[in-house]
């Protein structure tokens, strides 16, 4: 059985003080939850402070992005070694906002993933189609391309795939459980081709306007193993309810 993996992606939100305030309240509310892997990805500026709050807790520290070189003249970038040094265990790679606003290609995403793995970081790789692509019937083609190119040469350890339909991110439009299950099942089928039976071990998590109201029905899907949560992870109450999802029968 796969252990659910639920991650908060705070994006460009929260100061140091807000990070500390959120985490101290959140930790208290989720401390007895050994059956769910919970991760929080604050902005880079809050990573060290978050690592202090999270030490001796069950919550995993993640970063929102990483560069593919270890060090050097890359103004503004953050290396995998720096993330490990801050206490990160996972990093989100290939988020659609990075693909869209920062021109990240499959090749860049693959290099980032490979560098992250070399440093011992787990990878949460985001894949997903735009509305236009969905309406043109290209959802599976996009997923196939992003998975094959992004995962080229990437081993199976600590790998989480986030299915994030772009049309659902930050829009309040969630994929239906049926749409999510269909995409997740396809992703698992492709992972089986890449990794054999280890495909059953991977968490494939859903991202796109996940909320306290829809998490239970999403988590009821056979291949939905968790969530990557943006907007609804910014409030302690709503993110706590999401990590405490109730498995519908
Ligand atoms: C995300 O950005 O990863 C995300 C899923 O955002 P939201 O939950 O706000 O749609």
Short mmCIF file of C-alpha atoms and ligand atoms in Angstrom, two decimals:
data_model
loop_
_atom_site.label_atom_id
_atom_site.label_comp_id
_atom_site.label_asym_id
_atom_site.label_seq_id
_atom_site.Cartn_x
_atom_site.Cartn_y
_atom_site.Cartn_z
CA UNK A 1 0.00 0.00 0.00
CA UNK A 2 1.21 3.49 -0.81
CA UNK A 3 1.46 5.99 2.00
CA UNK A 4 -0.37 9.20 1.02
CA UNK A 5 1.86 12.19 0.30
CA UNK A 6 0.39 15.65 0.76
CA UNK A 7 2.49 18.72 0.04
CA UNK A 8 1.95 22.45 0.47
CA UNK A 9 3.30 24.68 -2.28
CA UNK A 10 3.32 28.16 -0.82
CA UNK A 11 4.67 29.72 -4.02
CA UNK A 12 5.75 33.36 -3.48
CA UNK A 13 3.94 33.74 -0.16
CA UNK A 14 4.84 34.17 3.50
CA UNK A 15 7.49 36.17 5.28
CA UNK A 16 9.72 34.64 7.94
CA UNK A 17 7.34 35.62 10.70
CA UNK A 18 4.36 34.21 8.80
CA UNK A 19 6.25 30.98 8.14
CA UNK A 20 7.05 30.51 11.82
CA UNK A 21 3.52 31.36 12.89
CA UNK A 22 1.94 28.95 10.41
CA UNK A 23 4.27 26.09 11.22
CA UNK A 24 4.03 26.27 14.98
CA UNK A 25 0.24 26.09 14.78
CA UNK A 26 0.20 23.48 12.01
CA UNK A 27 2.71 21.15 13.69
CA UNK A 28 0.60 21.02 16.81
CA UNK A 29 -2.43 19.97 14.75
CA UNK A 30 -0.82 17.14 12.78
CA UNK A 31 1.71 15.65 15.14
CA UNK A 32 0.03 12.26 15.50
CA UNK A 33 -0.28 11.36 11.84
CA UNK A 34 2.22 8.62 11.03
CA UNK A 35 0.12 7.34 8.12
CA UNK A 36 0.51 10.39 5.87
CA UNK A 37 3.71 11.94 4.51
CA UNK A 38 3.28 15.69 4.87
CA UNK A 39 5.59 18.14 3.10
CA UNK A 40 5.77 21.93 3.12
CA UNK A 41 7.51 23.95 0.41
CA UNK A 42 8.03 27.53 1.59
CA UNK A 43 9.87 30.17 -0.47
CA UNK A 44 13.69 29.94 -0.39
CA UNK A 45 13.94 32.80 2.09
CA UNK A 46 11.97 30.83 4.68
CA UNK A 47 13.68 27.45 4.31
CA UNK A 48 16.15 27.78 7.18
CA UNK A 49 13.54 29.11 9.56
CA UNK A 50 11.16 26.35 8.53
CA UNK A 51 13.88 23.73 9.05
CA UNK A 52 14.24 24.91 12.64
CA UNK A 53 10.50 24.69 13.24
CA UNK A 54 10.27 21.28 11.59
CA UNK A 55 13.21 19.56 13.28
CA UNK A 56 11.93 16.65 15.41
CA UNK A 57 8.58 16.65 13.59
CA UNK A 58 7.06 14.29 11.04
CA UNK A 59 6.88 17.06 8.41
CA UNK A 60 9.16 17.03 5.39
CA UNK A 61 10.80 20.25 4.20
CA UNK A 62 10.69 20.77 0.44
CA UNK A 63 11.84 23.54 -1.91
CA UNK A 64 9.87 24.92 -4.85
CA UNK A 65 12.67 24.80 -7.41
CA UNK A 66 16.39 24.18 -7.82
CA UNK A 67 19.15 24.88 -10.34
CA UNK A 68 21.12 22.08 -11.98
CA UNK A 69 24.66 23.15 -11.12
CA UNK A 70 26.26 22.65 -7.70
CA UNK A 71 27.87 26.09 -7.56
CA UNK A 72 29.31 28.87 -9.68
CA UNK A 73 28.48 32.06 -11.52
CA UNK A 74 24.69 31.68 -11.80
CA UNK A 75 23.35 34.85 -10.25
CA UNK A 76 20.11 34.34 -8.42
CA UNK A 77 20.07 30.55 -8.58
CA UNK A 78 20.01 28.01 -5.73
CA UNK A 79 21.86 24.71 -5.97
CA UNK A 80 20.79 21.25 -4.80
CA UNK A 81 23.62 21.26 -2.25
CA UNK A 82 22.31 24.52 -0.79
CA UNK A 83 18.86 22.98 -0.41
CA UNK A 84 20.28 19.94 1.36
CA UNK A 85 22.29 22.30 3.56
CA UNK A 86 19.04 24.06 4.54
CA UNK A 87 17.45 20.77 5.56
CA UNK A 88 15.35 20.09 2.45
CA UNK A 89 14.49 16.50 1.63
CA UNK A 90 12.41 17.07 -1.51
CA UNK A 91 12.17 19.62 -4.29
CA UNK A 92 9.31 20.47 -6.64
CA UNK A 93 10.50 20.46 -10.25
CA UNK A 94 8.67 21.38 -13.45
CA UNK A 95 5.77 23.28 -11.93
CA UNK A 96 3.65 24.71 -14.75
CA UNK A 97 4.31 28.24 -13.48
CA UNK A 98 8.04 27.59 -14.00
CA UNK A 99 7.38 26.14 -17.45
CA UNK A 100 5.09 29.04 -18.39
CA UNK A 101 6.72 32.13 -16.85
CA UNK A 102 10.35 31.05 -16.80
CA UNK A 103 10.50 29.10 -20.06
CA UNK A 104 11.55 25.84 -18.43
CA UNK A 105 11.76 23.07 -21.00
CA UNK A 106 11.59 19.31 -20.49
CA UNK A 107 15.35 19.26 -20.91
CA UNK A 108 15.92 21.82 -18.14
CA UNK A 109 13.50 19.91 -15.91
CA UNK A 110 15.39 16.70 -16.57
CA UNK A 111 18.73 18.35 -15.72
CA UNK A 112 17.29 19.79 -12.53
CA UNK A 113 15.87 16.41 -11.54
CA UNK A 114 19.13 14.68 -12.21
CA UNK A 115 21.10 17.24 -10.16
CA UNK A 116 18.60 17.01 -7.32
CA UNK A 117 18.91 13.21 -7.25
CA UNK A 118 22.70 13.42 -7.25
CA UNK A 119 22.46 15.55 -4.11
CA UNK A 120 20.09 13.03 -2.49
CA UNK A 121 16.91 15.06 -2.79
CA UNK A 122 13.55 13.49 -3.49
CA UNK A 123 11.82 14.92 -6.57
CA UNK A 124 8.20 15.99 -6.91
CA UNK A 125 7.87 16.27 -10.68
CA UNK A 126 4.87 18.19 -12.01
CA UNK A 127 3.21 17.28 -15.29
CA UNK A 128 -0.10 18.33 -16.80
CA UNK A 129 -1.91 19.72 -19.79
CA UNK A 130 -3.38 23.14 -20.57
CA UNK A 131 -7.09 23.62 -21.29
CA UNK A 132 -6.36 24.00 -24.98
CA UNK A 133 -4.41 20.75 -25.00
CA UNK A 134 -7.17 18.93 -23.11
CA UNK A 135 -9.83 20.21 -25.48
CA UNK A 136 -7.74 19.12 -28.44
CA UNK A 137 -7.60 15.59 -26.99
CA UNK A 138 -3.87 15.85 -26.32
CA UNK A 139 -3.79 15.23 -22.56
CA UNK A 140 -2.08 11.85 -22.75
CA UNK A 141 0.38 13.03 -25.42
CA UNK A 142 1.49 15.87 -23.15
CA UNK A 143 1.79 13.60 -20.13
CA UNK A 144 3.78 11.09 -22.14
CA UNK A 145 6.22 13.71 -23.42
CA UNK A 146 6.70 15.36 -20.03
CA UNK A 147 7.21 12.03 -18.26
CA UNK A 148 9.54 10.50 -20.81
CA UNK A 149 11.71 13.57 -21.21
CA UNK A 150 11.60 14.74 -17.61
CA UNK A 151 12.37 11.32 -16.15
CA UNK A 152 15.03 10.25 -18.63
CA UNK A 153 17.79 8.63 -16.57
CA UNK A 154 16.10 9.45 -13.25
CA UNK A 155 16.01 6.56 -10.75
CA UNK A 156 12.88 5.55 -8.86
CA UNK A 157 13.96 6.45 -5.31
CA UNK A 158 11.86 9.13 -3.59
CA UNK A 159 10.11 10.10 -6.77
CA UNK A 160 6.66 11.64 -6.59
CA UNK A 161 4.70 12.63 -9.69
CA UNK A 162 2.25 15.52 -9.37
CA UNK A 163 -0.50 15.54 -11.98
CA UNK A 164 -1.39 19.20 -12.23
CA UNK A 165 -3.81 20.07 -15.04
CA UNK A 166 -2.83 23.68 -15.75
CA UNK A 167 -6.46 24.73 -16.19
CA UNK A 168 -7.15 23.74 -12.59
CA UNK A 169 -4.22 25.52 -10.92
CA UNK A 170 -5.29 28.52 -8.94
CA UNK A 171 -8.53 28.77 -10.92
CA UNK A 172 -10.96 27.19 -8.48
CA UNK A 173 -11.76 24.61 -11.20
CA UNK A 174 -10.84 21.17 -9.94
CA UNK A 175 -10.55 18.09 -12.10
CA UNK A 176 -13.39 15.71 -11.35
CA UNK A 177 -12.36 12.52 -9.55
CA UNK A 178 -12.97 10.68 -12.84
CA UNK A 179 -10.70 13.04 -14.80
CA UNK A 180 -8.02 12.80 -12.13
CA UNK A 181 -8.22 9.00 -11.92
CA UNK A 182 -7.98 8.64 -15.68
CA UNK A 183 -4.86 10.80 -15.86
CA UNK A 184 -3.27 9.17 -12.80
CA UNK A 185 -3.91 5.67 -14.16
CA UNK A 186 -2.28 6.70 -17.44
CA UNK A 187 0.72 8.11 -15.57
CA UNK A 188 1.08 4.86 -13.61
CA UNK A 189 0.91 2.87 -16.84
CA UNK A 190 3.77 4.94 -18.25
CA UNK A 191 5.74 4.62 -15.03
CA UNK A 192 5.34 0.86 -15.34
CA UNK A 193 7.00 1.02 -18.73
CA UNK A 194 9.84 3.09 -17.28
CA UNK A 195 10.28 1.37 -13.90
CA UNK A 196 8.49 -2.00 -14.08
CA UNK A 197 6.60 -3.13 -11.00
CA UNK A 198 8.09 -0.34 -8.92
CA UNK A 199 5.40 1.81 -10.56
CA UNK A 200 3.04 0.56 -7.86
CA UNK A 201 5.19 2.18 -5.19
CA UNK A 202 5.12 5.73 -6.59
CA UNK A 203 2.84 8.33 -5.15
CA UNK A 204 1.01 10.11 -7.95
CA UNK A 205 -0.48 13.19 -6.36
CA UNK A 206 -3.12 15.57 -7.68
CA UNK A 207 -2.70 19.35 -7.86
CA UNK A 208 -5.20 21.95 -9.05
CA UNK A 209 -7.51 23.77 -6.66
CA UNK A 210 -7.53 20.95 -4.10
CA UNK A 211 -9.53 22.12 -1.11
CA UNK A 212 -11.04 20.78 2.13
CA UNK A 213 -14.29 20.40 0.17
CA UNK A 214 -13.00 18.20 -2.64
CA UNK A 215 -10.05 16.34 -1.10
CA UNK A 216 -12.07 13.38 0.17
CA UNK A 217 -13.55 12.53 -3.20
CA UNK A 218 -10.18 12.96 -4.95
CA UNK A 219 -8.45 10.73 -2.40
CA UNK A 220 -11.10 8.07 -2.96
CA UNK A 221 -9.66 7.43 -6.45
CA UNK A 222 -7.52 4.34 -6.71
CA UNK A 223 -4.49 6.07 -8.22
CA UNK A 224 -4.70 9.41 -6.41
CA UNK A 225 -2.14 9.06 -3.64
CA UNK A 226 -2.06 12.57 -2.30
CA UNK A 227 -2.16 16.21 -3.28
CA UNK A 228 0.02 19.18 -4.12
CA UNK A 229 -1.83 22.12 -2.68
CA UNK A 230 -1.31 25.78 -3.51
CA UNK A 231 -3.92 28.30 -2.37
CA UNK A 232 -5.55 26.07 0.24
CA UNK A 233 -2.20 25.37 1.90
CA UNK A 234 -1.75 28.97 3.00
CA UNK A 235 -4.22 28.72 5.89
CA UNK A 236 -3.53 26.34 8.73
CA UNK A 237 -7.15 25.30 9.06
CA UNK A 238 -7.69 24.37 5.43
CA UNK A 239 -4.33 22.61 4.97
CA UNK A 240 -4.86 20.67 8.20
CA UNK A 241 -8.24 19.47 6.96
CA UNK A 242 -6.65 18.43 3.67
CA UNK A 243 -3.95 16.33 5.34
CA UNK A 244 -6.66 14.84 7.53
CA UNK A 245 -8.69 13.78 4.46
CA UNK A 246 -11.27 11.09 5.02
CA UNK A 247 -11.06 8.13 2.74
CA UNK A 248 -14.47 7.79 1.06
CA UNK A 249 -15.53 4.24 0.22
C1 LIG B 1 -0.02 24.38 -7.37
O1 LIG B 1 0.39 25.49 -7.70
O2 LIG B 1 0.77 23.44 -7.29
C2 LIG B 1 -1.44 24.26 -7.08
C3 LIG B 1 -1.96 23.07 -7.12
O3 LIG B 1 -2.12 25.42 -6.79
P1 LIG B 1 -3.66 25.55 -6.36
O4 LIG B 1 -3.92 24.49 -5.32
O5 LIG B 1 -3.79 26.92 -5.82
O6 LIG B 1 -4.46 25.30 -7.58
#
